PDB file of C-alpha atoms in Angstrom:
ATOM      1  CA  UNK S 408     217.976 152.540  43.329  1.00  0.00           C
ATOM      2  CA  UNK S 409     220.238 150.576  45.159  1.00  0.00           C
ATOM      3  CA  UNK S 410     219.037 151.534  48.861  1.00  0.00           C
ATOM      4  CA  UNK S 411     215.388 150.331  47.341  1.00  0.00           C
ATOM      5  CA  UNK S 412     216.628 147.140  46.757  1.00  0.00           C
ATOM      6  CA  UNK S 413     219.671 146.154  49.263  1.00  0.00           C
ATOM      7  CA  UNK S 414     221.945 146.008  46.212  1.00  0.00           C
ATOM      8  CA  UNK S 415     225.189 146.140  47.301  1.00  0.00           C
ATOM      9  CA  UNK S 416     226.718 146.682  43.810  1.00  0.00           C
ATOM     10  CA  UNK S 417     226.610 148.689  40.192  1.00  0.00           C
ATOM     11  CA  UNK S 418     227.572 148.251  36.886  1.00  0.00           C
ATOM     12  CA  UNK S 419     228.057 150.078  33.778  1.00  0.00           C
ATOM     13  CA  UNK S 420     226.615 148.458  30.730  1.00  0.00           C
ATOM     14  CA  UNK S 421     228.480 146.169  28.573  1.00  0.00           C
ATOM     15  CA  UNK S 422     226.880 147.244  25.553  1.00  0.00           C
ATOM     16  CA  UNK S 423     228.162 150.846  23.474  1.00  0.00           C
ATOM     17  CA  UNK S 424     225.107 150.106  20.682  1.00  0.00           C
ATOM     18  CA  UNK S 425     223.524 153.288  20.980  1.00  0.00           C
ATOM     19  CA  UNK S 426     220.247 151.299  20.535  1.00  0.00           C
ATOM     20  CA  UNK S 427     220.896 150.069  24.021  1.00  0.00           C
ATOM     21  CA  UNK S 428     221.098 153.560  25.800  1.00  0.00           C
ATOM     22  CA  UNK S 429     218.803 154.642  27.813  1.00  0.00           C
ATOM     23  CA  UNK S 430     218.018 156.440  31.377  1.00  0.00           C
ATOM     24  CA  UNK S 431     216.697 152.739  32.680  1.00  0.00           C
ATOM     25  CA  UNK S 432     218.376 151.000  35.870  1.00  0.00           C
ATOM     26  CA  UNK S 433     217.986 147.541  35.611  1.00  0.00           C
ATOM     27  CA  UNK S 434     217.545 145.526  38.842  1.00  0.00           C
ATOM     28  CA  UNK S 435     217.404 141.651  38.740  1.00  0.00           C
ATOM     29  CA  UNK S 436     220.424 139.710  37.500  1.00  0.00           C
ATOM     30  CA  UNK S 437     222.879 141.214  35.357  1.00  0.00           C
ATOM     31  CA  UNK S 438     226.703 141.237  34.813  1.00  0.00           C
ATOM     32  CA  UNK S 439     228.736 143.388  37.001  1.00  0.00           C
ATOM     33  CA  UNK S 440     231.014 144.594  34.140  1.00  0.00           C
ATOM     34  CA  UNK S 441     234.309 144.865  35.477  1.00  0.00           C
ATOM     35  CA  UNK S 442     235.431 148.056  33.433  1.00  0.00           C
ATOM     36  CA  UNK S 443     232.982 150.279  35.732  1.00  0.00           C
ATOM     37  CA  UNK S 444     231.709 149.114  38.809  1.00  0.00           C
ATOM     38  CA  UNK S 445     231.043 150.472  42.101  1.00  0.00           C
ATOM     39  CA  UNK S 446     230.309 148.466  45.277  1.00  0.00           C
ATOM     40  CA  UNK S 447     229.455 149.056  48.847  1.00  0.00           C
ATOM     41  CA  UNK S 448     232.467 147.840  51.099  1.00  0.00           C
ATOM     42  CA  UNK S 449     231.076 145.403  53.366  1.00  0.00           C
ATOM     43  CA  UNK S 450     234.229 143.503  54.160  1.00  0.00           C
ATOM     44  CA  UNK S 451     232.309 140.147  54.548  1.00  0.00           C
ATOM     45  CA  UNK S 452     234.795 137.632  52.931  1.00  0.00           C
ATOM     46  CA  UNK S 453     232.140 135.620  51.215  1.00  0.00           C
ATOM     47  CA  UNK S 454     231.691 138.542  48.602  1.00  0.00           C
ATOM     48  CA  UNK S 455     235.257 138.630  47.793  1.00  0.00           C
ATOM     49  CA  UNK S 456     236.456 136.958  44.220  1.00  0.00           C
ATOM     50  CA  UNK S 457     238.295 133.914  44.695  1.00  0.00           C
ATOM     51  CA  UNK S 458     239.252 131.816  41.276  1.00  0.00           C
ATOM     52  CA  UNK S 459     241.422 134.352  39.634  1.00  0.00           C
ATOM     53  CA  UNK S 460     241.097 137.913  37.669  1.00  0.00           C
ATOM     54  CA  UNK S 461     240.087 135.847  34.148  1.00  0.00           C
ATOM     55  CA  UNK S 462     236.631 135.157  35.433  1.00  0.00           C
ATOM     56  CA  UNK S 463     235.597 137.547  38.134  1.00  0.00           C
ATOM     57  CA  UNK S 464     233.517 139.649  36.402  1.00  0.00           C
ATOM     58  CA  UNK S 465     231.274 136.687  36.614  1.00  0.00           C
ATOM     59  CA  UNK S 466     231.748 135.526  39.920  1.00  0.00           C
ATOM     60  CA  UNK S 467     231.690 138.999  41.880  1.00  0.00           C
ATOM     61  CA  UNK S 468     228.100 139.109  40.022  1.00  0.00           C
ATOM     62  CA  UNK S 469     226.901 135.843  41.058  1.00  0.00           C
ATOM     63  CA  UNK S 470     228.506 136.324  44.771  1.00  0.00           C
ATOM     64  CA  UNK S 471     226.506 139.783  44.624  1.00  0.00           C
ATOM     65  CA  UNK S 472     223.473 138.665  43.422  1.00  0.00           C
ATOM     66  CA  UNK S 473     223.121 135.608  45.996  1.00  0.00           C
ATOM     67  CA  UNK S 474     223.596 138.039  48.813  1.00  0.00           C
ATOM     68  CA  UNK S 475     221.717 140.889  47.478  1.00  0.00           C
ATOM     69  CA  UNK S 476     218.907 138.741  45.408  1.00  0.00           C
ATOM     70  CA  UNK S 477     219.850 141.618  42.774  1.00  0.00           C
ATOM     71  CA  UNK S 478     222.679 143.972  40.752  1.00  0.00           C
ATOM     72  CA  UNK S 479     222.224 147.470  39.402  1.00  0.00           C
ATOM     73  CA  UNK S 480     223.217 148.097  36.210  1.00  0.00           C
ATOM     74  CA  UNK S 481     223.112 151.848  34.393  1.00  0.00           C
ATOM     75  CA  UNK S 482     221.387 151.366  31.162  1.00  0.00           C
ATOM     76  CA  UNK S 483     222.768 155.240  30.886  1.00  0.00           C
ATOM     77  CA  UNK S 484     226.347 154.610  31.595  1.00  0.00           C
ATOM     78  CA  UNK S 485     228.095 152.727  28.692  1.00  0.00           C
ATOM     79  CA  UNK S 486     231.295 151.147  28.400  1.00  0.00           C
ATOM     80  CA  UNK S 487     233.639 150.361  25.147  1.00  0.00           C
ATOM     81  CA  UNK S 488     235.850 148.415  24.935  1.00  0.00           C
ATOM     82  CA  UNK S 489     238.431 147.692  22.125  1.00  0.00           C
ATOM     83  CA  UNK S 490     238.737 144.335  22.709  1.00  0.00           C
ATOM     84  CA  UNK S 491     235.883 141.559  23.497  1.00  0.00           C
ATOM     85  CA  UNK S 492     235.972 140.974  26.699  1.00  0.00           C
ATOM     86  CA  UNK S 493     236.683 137.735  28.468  1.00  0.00           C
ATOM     87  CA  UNK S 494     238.636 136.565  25.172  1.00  0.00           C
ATOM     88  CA  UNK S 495     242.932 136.563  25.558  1.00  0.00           C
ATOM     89  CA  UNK S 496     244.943 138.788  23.458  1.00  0.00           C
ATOM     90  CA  UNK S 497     248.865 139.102  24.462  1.00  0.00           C
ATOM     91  CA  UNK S 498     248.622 142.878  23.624  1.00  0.00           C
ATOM     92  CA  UNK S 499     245.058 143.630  24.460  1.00  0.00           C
ATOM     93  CA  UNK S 500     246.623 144.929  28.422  1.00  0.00           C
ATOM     94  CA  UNK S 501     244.758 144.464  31.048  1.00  0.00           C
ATOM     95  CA  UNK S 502     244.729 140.483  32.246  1.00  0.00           C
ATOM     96  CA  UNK S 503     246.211 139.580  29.245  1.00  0.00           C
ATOM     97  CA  UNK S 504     249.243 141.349  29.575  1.00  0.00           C
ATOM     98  CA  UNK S 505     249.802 139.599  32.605  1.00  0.00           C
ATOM     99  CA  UNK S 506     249.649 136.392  31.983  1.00  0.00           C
ATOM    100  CA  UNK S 507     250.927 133.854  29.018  1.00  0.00           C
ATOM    101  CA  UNK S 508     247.916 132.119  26.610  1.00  0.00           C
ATOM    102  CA  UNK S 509     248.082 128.995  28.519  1.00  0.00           C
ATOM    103  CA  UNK S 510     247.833 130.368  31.618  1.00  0.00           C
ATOM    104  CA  UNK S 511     245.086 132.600  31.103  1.00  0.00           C
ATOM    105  CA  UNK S 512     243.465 129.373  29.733  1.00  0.00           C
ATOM    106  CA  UNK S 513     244.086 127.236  33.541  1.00  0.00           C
ATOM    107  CA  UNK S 514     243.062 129.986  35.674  1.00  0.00           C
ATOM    108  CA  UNK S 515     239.429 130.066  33.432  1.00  0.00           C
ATOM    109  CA  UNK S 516     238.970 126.450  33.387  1.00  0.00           C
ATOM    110  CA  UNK S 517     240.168 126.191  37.446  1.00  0.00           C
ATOM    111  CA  UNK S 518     237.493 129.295  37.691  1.00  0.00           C
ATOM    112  CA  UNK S 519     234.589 127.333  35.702  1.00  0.00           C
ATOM    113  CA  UNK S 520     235.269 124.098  37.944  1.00  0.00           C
ATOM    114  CA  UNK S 521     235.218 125.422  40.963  1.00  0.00           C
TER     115      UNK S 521
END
């Protein structure tokens, strides 16, 4: 699916409702959920992330999806997570763990200004 449509990256979905599941791939704009993704290593520096691991999820899909005019994601692969995501919790792990409330709060404003 991805050779059909120059996609350059995948994504798990976001969503573990079973009502979500199913064997579609959706192509168009989605979120590249950073729990499970796969990419195609290009090594052009204008795909890398650049504002910080609080928002990238957001900004590897939008870098993506302006080179690519599209993301994959697996309607069939589905991720859980205990946590919301994108939300600070000093023992959620992950992001959190490293880094304090109020700095996890600068580096996603900085990220949403930029």
């Amino acid at each position: 699916e991805m050779q059909k449509v120059n996609a350059k990256i995948w994504s798990g979905s976001d969503s573990p409702n079973p009502a979500h599941w199913s064997a579609d791939v959706d192509v168009g704009k989605g979120l590249v959920y950073g729990a499970c993704f796969g990419m195609v290593a290009t090594h052009e520096e204008s795909r890398y992330s650049r504002f910080g691991q609080v928002m990238d999820d957001i900004e590897r899909s939008c870098r993506f999806y302006e080179h690519d005019g599209a993301t994959v994601r697996l309607g069939r692969l589905q991720v859980y997570k205990r946590h919301a995501p994108g939300m600070y919790h000093k023992k959620k792990g992950g992001i959190s763990a490293s880094l304090s409330a109020d700095e996890y709060k600068s580096e996603a404003l900085s990220a949403r200004l930029t």
